[in-house]
CSV table of C-alpha atoms in Angstrom, one decimal:
chain,number,residue,atom,x,y,z
A,1,MET,CA,-5.7,-18.1,-18.1
A,2,VAL,CA,-3.9,-18.3,-21.5
A,3,SER,CA,-6.1,-20.2,-23.9
A,4,ALA,CA,-4.6,-23.4,-25.4
A,5,ALA,CA,-6.4,-22.6,-28.6
A,6,ASN,CA,-5.0,-19.2,-29.3
A,7,GLY,CA,-2.3,-18.5,-26.8
A,8,ARG,CA,-3.9,-15.3,-25.4
A,9,PRO,CA,-6.8,-14.8,-23.0
A,10,GLY,CA,-9.9,-14.5,-25.2
A,11,TYR,CA,-8.2,-13.2,-28.3
A,12,GLY,CA,-6.7,-14.5,-31.5
A,13,ALA,CA,-3.1,-13.2,-30.9
A,14,PRO,CA,-0.4,-15.9,-30.6
A,15,GLU,CA,1.3,-14.6,-27.5
A,16,PRO,CA,0.4,-13.8,-23.9
A,17,LEU,CA,0.1,-10.2,-22.9
A,18,ARG,CA,3.0,-8.0,-22.0
A,19,ILE,CA,2.0,-5.9,-19.0
A,20,VAL,CA,4.1,-3.1,-17.5
A,21,PHE,CA,3.5,-2.5,-13.8
A,22,SER,CA,4.7,1.0,-12.7
A,23,PHE,CA,4.7,2.7,-9.3
A,24,PRO,CA,5.7,6.3,-8.4
A,25,ARG,CA,7.4,6.1,-5.0
A,26,GLY,CA,8.3,3.5,-2.4
A,27,ARG,CA,7.1,0.1,-1.4
A,28,GLY,CA,3.7,1.3,-0.2
A,29,HIS,CA,2.8,2.3,-3.7
A,30,LEU,CA,4.0,-1.0,-5.2
A,31,ALA,CA,2.2,-3.3,-2.7
A,32,PRO,CA,-1.4,-2.7,-3.9
A,33,MET,CA,-0.7,-3.9,-7.4
A,34,LEU,CA,1.4,-7.0,-6.5
A,35,PRO,CA,-1.7,-9.3,-6.2
A,36,LEU,CA,-2.6,-8.5,-9.8
A,37,ALA,CA,1.0,-8.9,-11.0
A,38,ARG,CA,1.2,-12.3,-9.4
A,39,ALA,CA,-2.1,-13.3,-11.0
A,40,ALA,CA,-0.8,-12.1,-14.4
A,41,SER,CA,2.4,-14.1,-14.1
A,42,ALA,CA,0.4,-17.2,-12.9
A,43,ALA,CA,-1.8,-16.9,-16.0
A,44,GLY,CA,1.3,-17.0,-18.3
A,45,HIS,CA,1.6,-13.3,-19.1
A,46,ARG,CA,4.9,-11.5,-19.3
A,47,THR,CA,5.3,-8.8,-16.7
A,48,ALA,CA,7.7,-5.9,-16.3
A,49,LEU,CA,8.2,-3.7,-13.2
A,50,SER,CA,9.3,0.0,-13.3
A,51,GLY,CA,9.9,2.1,-10.2
A,52,ALA,CA,12.2,3.0,-7.4
A,53,ARG,CA,15.5,1.1,-7.8
A,54,GLU,CA,15.7,-0.6,-4.4
A,55,ALA,CA,12.0,-1.7,-4.3
A,56,VAL,CA,12.2,-3.0,-7.9
A,57,LEU,CA,15.4,-5.0,-7.3
A,58,GLU,CA,13.7,-6.7,-4.4
A,59,GLN,CA,11.1,-8.2,-6.6
A,60,THR,CA,12.0,-11.5,-8.4
A,61,GLY,CA,8.6,-12.5,-10.0
A,62,PHE,CA,8.7,-10.3,-13.0
A,63,SER,CA,9.9,-11.1,-16.6
A,64,HIS,CA,11.7,-7.8,-16.8
A,65,ARG,CA,12.7,-5.1,-14.3
A,66,GLN,CA,13.4,-1.4,-14.9
A,67,PRO,CA,14.8,0.1,-11.7
A,68,ARG,CA,14.6,3.9,-11.9
A,69,ASP,CA,16.4,6.6,-9.9
A,70,VAL,CA,13.2,7.9,-8.2
A,71,GLU,CA,13.8,10.7,-5.7
A,72,LEU,CA,12.6,9.4,-2.3
A,73,PRO,CA,12.6,11.1,1.1
A,74,ALA,CA,16.1,11.1,2.5
A,75,SER,CA,16.6,8.2,5.0
A,76,ARG,CA,19.3,8.3,7.6
A,77,PRO,CA,20.0,5.6,10.1
A,78,GLY,CA,17.9,5.9,13.1
A,79,THR,CA,14.4,7.1,13.9
A,80,GLY,CA,15.0,10.8,13.2
A,81,THR,CA,12.6,13.5,14.5
A,82,LEU,CA,8.9,13.1,14.8
A,83,THR,CA,7.1,16.2,13.4
A,84,PRO,CA,3.5,16.6,14.5
A,85,ILE,CA,0.9,16.4,11.7
A,86,ASP,CA,-0.9,19.6,10.7
A,87,PRO,CA,-4.4,18.3,9.7
A,88,SER,CA,-4.9,21.3,7.4
A,89,THR,CA,-2.0,20.2,5.2
A,90,VAL,CA,-2.8,16.5,4.8
A,91,LEU,CA,-2.6,15.6,1.1
A,92,THR,CA,-1.8,19.1,0.0
A,93,ARG,CA,1.7,18.0,-1.1
A,94,VAL,CA,0.4,15.6,-3.8
A,95,PRO,CA,1.4,18.0,-6.7
A,96,GLN,CA,4.8,18.6,-5.1
A,97,VAL,CA,5.6,15.0,-4.4
A,98,PHE,CA,4.1,13.3,-7.5
A,99,LEU,CA,4.3,15.8,-10.3
A,100,GLY,CA,7.2,18.0,-11.6
A,101,ASP,CA,10.4,16.2,-12.4
A,102,ALA,CA,9.2,12.9,-10.9
A,103,ALA,CA,6.3,12.6,-13.3
A,104,ALA,CA,8.3,13.9,-16.3
A,105,GLY,CA,10.9,11.3,-15.7
A,106,ALA,CA,8.3,8.6,-15.6
A,107,VAL,CA,6.8,9.7,-18.9
A,108,VAL,CA,10.2,9.1,-20.5
A,109,ASP,CA,11.3,5.9,-18.7
A,110,VAL,CA,7.9,4.1,-18.7
A,111,GLY,CA,7.3,5.3,-22.3
A,112,ARG,CA,10.6,3.9,-23.4
A,113,LEU,CA,9.8,0.6,-21.7
A,114,VAL,CA,6.3,0.4,-23.3
A,115,THR,CA,7.8,1.1,-26.7
A,116,ARG,CA,10.9,-1.1,-26.6
A,117,TRP,CA,9.2,-4.0,-24.8
A,118,THR,CA,6.1,-3.7,-27.0
A,119,ALA,CA,3.8,-3.7,-24.0
A,120,ASP,CA,0.1,-4.3,-24.5
A,121,LEU,CA,-1.0,-2.3,-21.4
A,122,VAL,CA,0.2,-0.5,-18.3
A,123,VAL,CA,-0.9,-1.0,-14.7
A,124,CYS,CA,0.1,1.9,-12.5
A,125,GLY,CA,-0.5,3.4,-9.1
A,126,GLU,CA,-3.0,6.1,-8.3
A,127,PHE,CA,-0.4,8.8,-8.2
A,128,ASP,CA,1.8,7.6,-11.1
A,129,PHE,CA,0.9,10.5,-13.4
A,130,GLY,CA,3.9,10.0,-15.6
A,131,ALA,CA,3.0,6.3,-16.3
A,132,MET,CA,-0.6,7.3,-17.1
A,133,THR,CA,0.7,9.9,-19.5
A,134,ALA,CA,3.2,7.5,-21.1
A,135,ALA,CA,0.5,4.9,-21.7
A,136,GLU,CA,-1.9,7.4,-23.3
A,137,ARG,CA,0.9,8.7,-25.5
A,138,ALA,CA,1.8,5.2,-26.6
A,139,GLY,CA,-1.9,4.3,-27.3
A,140,VAL,CA,-2.1,1.4,-24.8
A,141,PRO,CA,-4.7,1.0,-22.1
A,142,CYS,CA,-3.9,2.0,-18.6
A,143,VAL,CA,-5.2,0.3,-15.5
A,144,VAL,CA,-5.0,2.5,-12.3
A,145,VAL,CA,-4.7,0.8,-8.9
A,146,LEU,CA,-5.7,3.0,-6.0
A,147,ALA,CA,-3.0,3.5,-3.3
A,148,PHE,CA,-4.8,5.4,-0.5
A,149,ALA,CA,-7.3,3.4,1.6
A,150,SER,CA,-9.6,6.2,2.7
A,151,ALA,CA,-8.4,9.5,1.3
A,152,GLY,CA,-10.7,10.1,-1.7
A,153,GLY,CA,-10.2,12.6,-4.5
A,154,THR,CA,-9.7,15.7,-2.3
A,155,TRP,CA,-6.3,16.2,-4.0
A,156,ARG,CA,-7.6,16.1,-7.6
A,157,GLU,CA,-8.3,19.8,-8.0
A,158,ALA,CA,-4.8,20.6,-6.7
A,159,VAL,CA,-3.1,18.5,-9.5
A,160,ARG,CA,-5.3,19.9,-12.3
A,161,GLU,CA,-2.9,22.6,-13.6
A,162,PRO,CA,0.4,20.7,-13.2
A,163,LEU,CA,-1.2,17.6,-14.8
A,164,GLU,CA,-2.4,19.6,-17.8
A,165,ALA,CA,1.2,21.0,-18.1
A,166,LEU,CA,2.6,17.5,-18.1
A,167,ARG,CA,0.2,16.4,-20.8
A,168,ARG,CA,1.0,19.4,-23.0
A,169,ARG,CA,4.8,18.6,-22.7
A,170,ALA,CA,4.0,15.0,-23.8
A,171,GLY,CA,2.0,16.2,-26.8
A,172,LEU,CA,-1.4,15.3,-25.4
A,173,GLY,CA,-4.6,17.3,-25.5
A,174,PRO,CA,-6.5,18.7,-22.6
A,175,ASP,CA,-8.3,16.4,-20.1
A,176,PRO,CA,-10.7,18.7,-18.3
A,177,GLU,CA,-12.7,15.8,-16.8
A,178,GLN,CA,-9.5,14.1,-15.6
A,179,HIS,CA,-10.4,10.8,-17.2
A,180,MET,CA,-6.7,9.9,-17.3
A,181,LEU,CA,-6.8,9.5,-13.5
A,182,GLY,CA,-9.1,6.5,-13.7
A,183,GLY,CA,-7.6,4.9,-16.8
A,184,ALA,CA,-9.5,2.4,-18.8
A,185,LEU,CA,-10.2,0.6,-15.5
A,186,THR,CA,-9.8,1.5,-11.9
A,187,VAL,CA,-8.9,-1.2,-9.4
A,188,VAL,CA,-9.9,-0.5,-5.8
A,189,PRO,CA,-8.1,-2.8,-3.3
A,190,PHE,CA,-10.1,-1.3,-0.4
A,191,PRO,CA,-13.6,-1.9,0.9
A,192,ALA,CA,-16.3,0.7,0.1
A,193,SER,CA,-16.7,1.5,3.7
A,194,MET,CA,-13.2,3.0,3.6
A,195,ARG,CA,-12.9,4.2,0.0
A,196,SER,CA,-16.3,4.9,-1.5
A,197,GLY,CA,-15.0,5.7,-4.9
A,198,ARG,CA,-17.6,8.5,-5.5
A,199,GLU,CA,-14.9,10.6,-7.2
A,200,LEU,CA,-14.1,7.9,-9.7
A,201,ARG,CA,-15.1,8.0,-13.3
A,202,GLY,CA,-15.4,5.1,-15.7
A,203,PRO,CA,-15.3,1.3,-14.9
A,204,VAL,CA,-14.3,0.3,-11.4
A,205,ILE,CA,-13.7,-3.1,-9.9
A,206,ARG,CA,-12.9,-3.9,-6.2
A,207,MET,CA,-10.1,-6.4,-5.5
A,208,ARG,CA,-9.6,-8.4,-2.4
A,209,PRO,CA,-6.1,-9.5,-1.3
A,210,ASP,CA,-4.7,-12.7,-2.8
A,211,THR,CA,-3.9,-15.8,-0.8
A,212,TRP,CA,-0.1,-15.5,-1.4
A,213,SER,CA,2.0,-15.7,1.7
A,214,SER,CA,5.6,-15.4,2.6
A,215,PRO,CA,7.7,-18.4,3.6
A,216,PRO,CA,7.4,-19.1,7.4
A,217,SER,CA,9.7,-17.0,9.5
A,218,ASP,CA,11.3,-17.6,12.9
A,219,ALA,CA,9.6,-14.5,14.2
A,220,ALA,CA,6.1,-15.7,13.1
A,221,ALA,CA,6.8,-19.1,14.7
A,222,TRP,CA,7.8,-17.3,17.9
A,223,LEU,CA,4.7,-15.2,17.9
A,224,ALA,CA,2.4,-18.2,17.3
A,225,ALA,CA,4.0,-20.2,20.2
A,226,GLY,CA,2.9,-17.8,22.9
A,227,ASP,CA,-0.2,-18.0,25.0
A,228,GLY,CA,-2.5,-15.1,25.6
A,229,PRO,CA,-2.9,-12.0,23.4
A,230,ARG,CA,-0.5,-11.3,20.6
A,231,VAL,CA,0.3,-7.8,19.3
A,232,TYR,CA,2.2,-6.7,16.1
A,233,VAL,CA,3.8,-3.3,15.9
A,234,THR,CA,5.0,-1.6,12.8
A,235,LEU,CA,5.7,2.0,11.6
A,236,GLY,CA,6.2,1.0,8.0
A,237,THR,CA,9.3,1.4,5.8
A,238,GLU,CA,9.4,5.1,5.3
A,239,PHE,CA,7.9,6.9,8.3
A,240,ASN,CA,9.9,4.7,10.6
A,241,THR,CA,12.8,7.0,10.2
A,242,LYS,CA,10.7,10.0,11.1
A,243,SER,CA,9.2,8.5,14.3
A,244,GLY,CA,11.4,10.0,16.9
A,245,ASP,CA,11.0,8.3,20.3
A,246,LEU,CA,7.7,6.6,19.3
A,247,PHE,CA,9.2,3.1,19.1
A,248,ALA,CA,10.6,3.5,22.6
A,249,ARG,CA,7.3,4.7,24.0
A,250,LEU,CA,5.4,1.8,22.3
A,251,ILE,CA,7.8,-0.8,23.7
A,252,ASP,CA,7.7,0.7,27.2
A,253,ALA,CA,3.9,0.8,27.1
A,254,LEU,CA,3.3,-2.7,25.7
A,255,ALA,CA,5.8,-4.4,27.9
A,256,THR,CA,3.4,-3.8,30.8
A,257,LEU,CA,0.7,-5.9,29.1
A,258,PRO,CA,0.5,-9.7,29.6
A,259,ALA,CA,0.9,-10.3,25.8
A,260,ARG,CA,3.4,-11.5,23.3
A,261,ILE,CA,4.5,-8.5,21.2
A,262,LEU,CA,6.4,-8.5,17.9
A,263,VAL,CA,7.9,-5.1,16.9
A,264,THR,CA,9.3,-4.5,13.4
A,265,THR,CA,11.4,-1.4,13.1
A,266,GLY,CA,11.8,-1.3,9.3
A,267,PRO,CA,15.0,-0.5,7.3
A,268,TRP,CA,17.5,2.0,8.6
A,269,VAL,CA,16.6,1.5,12.2
A,270,ASP,CA,18.9,-0.6,14.4
A,271,THR,CA,16.9,-3.0,16.5
A,272,THR,CA,19.5,-3.0,19.3
A,273,THR,CA,18.8,0.6,20.2
A,274,PHE,CA,15.6,-0.4,21.9
A,275,PRO,CA,16.2,-2.0,25.3
A,276,VAL,CA,13.2,-4.2,26.3
A,277,PRO,CA,12.1,-3.3,29.8
A,278,ALA,CA,11.1,-6.0,32.3
A,279,GLY,CA,7.4,-6.6,32.6
A,280,PRO,CA,4.7,-9.2,32.0
A,281,GLY,CA,4.9,-8.7,28.3
A,282,THR,CA,7.2,-10.8,26.1
A,283,ILE,CA,8.7,-8.6,23.4
A,284,ARG,CA,10.8,-9.4,20.3
A,285,VAL,CA,12.2,-6.7,18.1
A,286,GLU,CA,13.1,-7.4,14.4
A,287,GLN,CA,14.0,-5.1,11.6
A,288,TYR,CA,11.7,-6.8,9.1
A,289,VAL,CA,9.1,-9.6,9.1
A,290,PRO,CA,6.6,-9.9,6.2
A,291,GLN,CA,3.3,-8.7,7.6
A,292,ASP,CA,1.2,-11.3,5.8
A,293,SER,CA,3.1,-14.0,7.8
A,294,VAL,CA,1.9,-12.6,11.2
A,295,LEU,CA,-1.4,-10.8,10.7
A,296,GLY,CA,-3.4,-14.0,10.9
A,297,LEU,CA,-1.8,-14.7,14.3
A,298,VAL,CA,-2.4,-11.5,16.2
A,299,ASP,CA,-5.2,-9.9,18.3
A,300,LEU,CA,-4.1,-6.3,17.8
A,301,VAL,CA,-2.0,-4.3,15.3
A,302,VAL,CA,-0.3,-1.1,16.4
A,303,ASN,CA,0.8,1.0,13.4
A,304,HIS,CA,1.2,4.4,11.8
A,305,GLY,CA,-1.9,4.1,9.7
A,306,GLY,CA,-0.3,3.3,6.3
A,307,SER,CA,-2.9,2.1,3.8
A,308,GLY,CA,-1.3,-1.3,3.3
A,309,SER,CA,-0.8,-1.9,7.0
A,310,VAL,CA,-4.4,-0.9,7.9
A,311,THR,CA,-6.0,-2.9,5.1
A,312,GLY,CA,-3.9,-5.9,5.9
A,313,ALA,CA,-5.0,-5.9,9.5
A,314,LEU,CA,-8.6,-5.4,8.6
A,315,ALA,CA,-8.5,-8.2,6.0
A,316,HIS,CA,-7.7,-10.5,8.9
A,317,GLY,CA,-10.3,-9.0,11.2
A,318,VAL,CA,-7.7,-7.5,13.5
A,319,PRO,CA,-8.4,-4.2,15.4
A,320,LEU,CA,-5.9,-1.4,15.2
A,321,LEU,CA,-4.3,1.2,17.4
A,322,VAL,CA,-3.2,3.9,14.9
A,323,LEU,CA,-0.6,6.6,15.5
A,324,PRO,CA,-0.4,8.6,12.3
A,325,LEU,CA,2.9,10.1,11.2
A,326,GLY,CA,2.0,11.7,7.8
A,327,ALA,CA,0.7,11.3,4.3
A,328,ASP,CA,-2.8,9.6,4.2
A,329,GLN,CA,-2.4,8.1,7.7
A,330,LEU,CA,-4.5,10.7,9.5
A,331,PRO,CA,-7.6,10.0,7.4
A,332,ASN,CA,-7.0,6.3,7.6
A,333,GLY,CA,-6.9,6.4,11.3
A,334,GLY,CA,-10.0,8.5,11.5
A,335,CYS,CA,-11.8,6.0,9.2
A,336,VAL,CA,-10.8,3.0,11.3
A,337,GLU,CA,-12.0,4.8,14.4
A,338,ALA,CA,-15.3,5.9,12.8
A,339,LEU,CA,-15.9,2.3,11.7
A,340,GLY,CA,-15.4,1.1,15.3
A,341,ALA,CA,-12.5,-1.1,14.3
A,342,GLY,CA,-9.8,0.7,16.3
A,343,LEU,CA,-8.6,3.8,18.1
A,344,VAL,CA,-6.3,6.7,17.2
A,345,LEU,CA,-3.7,8.4,19.3
A,346,ASP,CA,-1.5,11.4,18.6
A,347,ALA,CA,1.9,10.0,17.7
A,348,ALA,CA,3.6,13.2,19.0
A,349,THR,CA,1.9,13.5,22.4
A,350,ALA,CA,0.7,10.0,23.4
A,351,THR,CA,2.4,8.9,26.6
A,352,ALA,CA,3.3,5.3,27.5
A,353,GLU,CA,0.2,5.3,29.8
A,354,ASP,CA,-2.0,6.5,27.0
A,355,ILE,CA,-0.7,3.7,24.7
A,356,ARG,CA,-1.0,1.0,27.4
A,357,THR,CA,-4.6,2.0,28.3
A,358,THR,CA,-5.7,2.2,24.7
A,359,ALA,CA,-4.1,-1.1,23.7
A,360,SER,CA,-5.7,-2.8,26.7
A,361,ARG,CA,-9.1,-1.5,25.7
A,362,LEU,CA,-8.6,-2.9,22.1
A,363,LEU,CA,-7.6,-6.3,23.4
A,364,THR,CA,-10.4,-6.6,26.0
A,365,GLU,CA,-13.5,-4.9,24.5
A,366,PRO,CA,-15.1,-7.3,22.0
A,367,ALA,CA,-16.8,-4.5,20.0
A,368,PHE,CA,-13.6,-3.6,18.2
A,369,ARG,CA,-13.0,-7.1,17.0
A,370,VAL,CA,-16.6,-7.4,15.9
A,371,ALA,CA,-16.2,-4.3,13.8
A,372,ALA,CA,-12.9,-5.4,12.3
A,373,GLU,CA,-14.5,-8.8,11.4
A,374,ARG,CA,-17.3,-6.9,9.7
A,375,ILE,CA,-14.8,-5.1,7.5
A,376,ARG,CA,-13.0,-8.4,6.9
A,377,SER,CA,-16.1,-9.8,5.4
A,378,GLU,CA,-16.5,-6.7,3.2
A,379,ILE,CA,-13.0,-7.0,2.0
A,380,ALA,CA,-13.4,-10.7,1.3
A,381,ALA,CA,-16.5,-9.9,-0.9
A,382,GLY,CA,-14.2,-8.2,-3.4
A,383,GLU,CA,-13.2,-9.9,-6.6
A,384,THR,CA,-10.1,-12.2,-6.6
A,385,PRO,CA,-7.0,-10.9,-8.4
A,386,ALA,CA,-7.7,-13.6,-11.1
A,387,VAL,CA,-11.2,-12.2,-11.8
A,388,VAL,CA,-9.7,-8.7,-11.9
A,389,LEU,CA,-7.1,-10.0,-14.4
A,390,ASP,CA,-10.0,-11.2,-16.6
A,391,ALA,CA,-11.3,-7.6,-16.7
A,392,VAL,CA,-7.8,-6.3,-17.5
A,393,GLU,CA,-7.4,-8.8,-20.3
A,394,ARG,CA,-10.6,-7.7,-21.9
A,395,LEU,CA,-9.1,-4.2,-22.4
A,396,VAL,CA,-6.7,-5.5,-25.0
A,397,GLY,CA,-7.8,-6.4,-28.5
A,398,GLY,CA,-11.6,-6.0,-27.8
């Protein structure tokens, strides 16, 4: 908290900190740092947010916003085409997606914000290489918040050369040990059983989710009102438009279970395109419901394996049925299955019967819930965002 004696946490400066939060892509890269941003605002610090235009403009809790024209995967209305995952190519596109023009633009934009806003430090995502570079060039500490729940540093060697090229263009010297990737402090919002952090160098702190929750929603109230098992289905906000007929298969399968099922389609997908079949299951289809408003109500989460969705479910001790669609989702699903907290199906080939049978197992076999509860306890043992903020504050002026 801001000291009444000196106006700044632990130091003699007269003003609260100015902290820039930056993320490199869509909402999934912003979400892991929001608990820390909320803690900073609650402590009286000024916060700025820089990142993809639409995601930035959705956020209202920041002192300053810098929406940027970040190139995101093209989204067209509908669920598009589901492309099977090639396990050999998982995470190989990190340089292509996060370096090049995207990172170079962030060096300029975040650097300008840091300078003009006289920021004290930068908090950025694991793949926000441009923000890391901008912070180092400006001479302010950088805190790196990890974004992938289980995929470790297997991509680090692939980014070595393009990252060095980015640093050279910014006027920085070589970083052969890749210290920049960990910043002055690395925040890990995942349990060690999922992301061990063996590849990390420098100070590391694990952060548990905050207790912030969205306002009550009609959909959450509907879900809570039902008797029997409750199931939440989501394919995220990016891969939902690359899911083909997966939503239809999920709805057909889950409608055969005696459960209350909430399906969220995400943006760009029309909820009316999914007729709900007759069956013992009661199904409601919405475009968006904040997941933190429903995860504490459900007995099973069916998702694509996104890091935020997986960690959110496990933070509530809820087992998972994972159908990976891309990015880090395949290793996330494999990790969940290896920990005994869920099962994985191939999103491209799973039939409605496969889905029904697997979901039924997850709802009726207690071992999955026991494993998920074990991970919940591990997540809860992490530091609160307020404690992590204390560590962040000590990076400035010490």
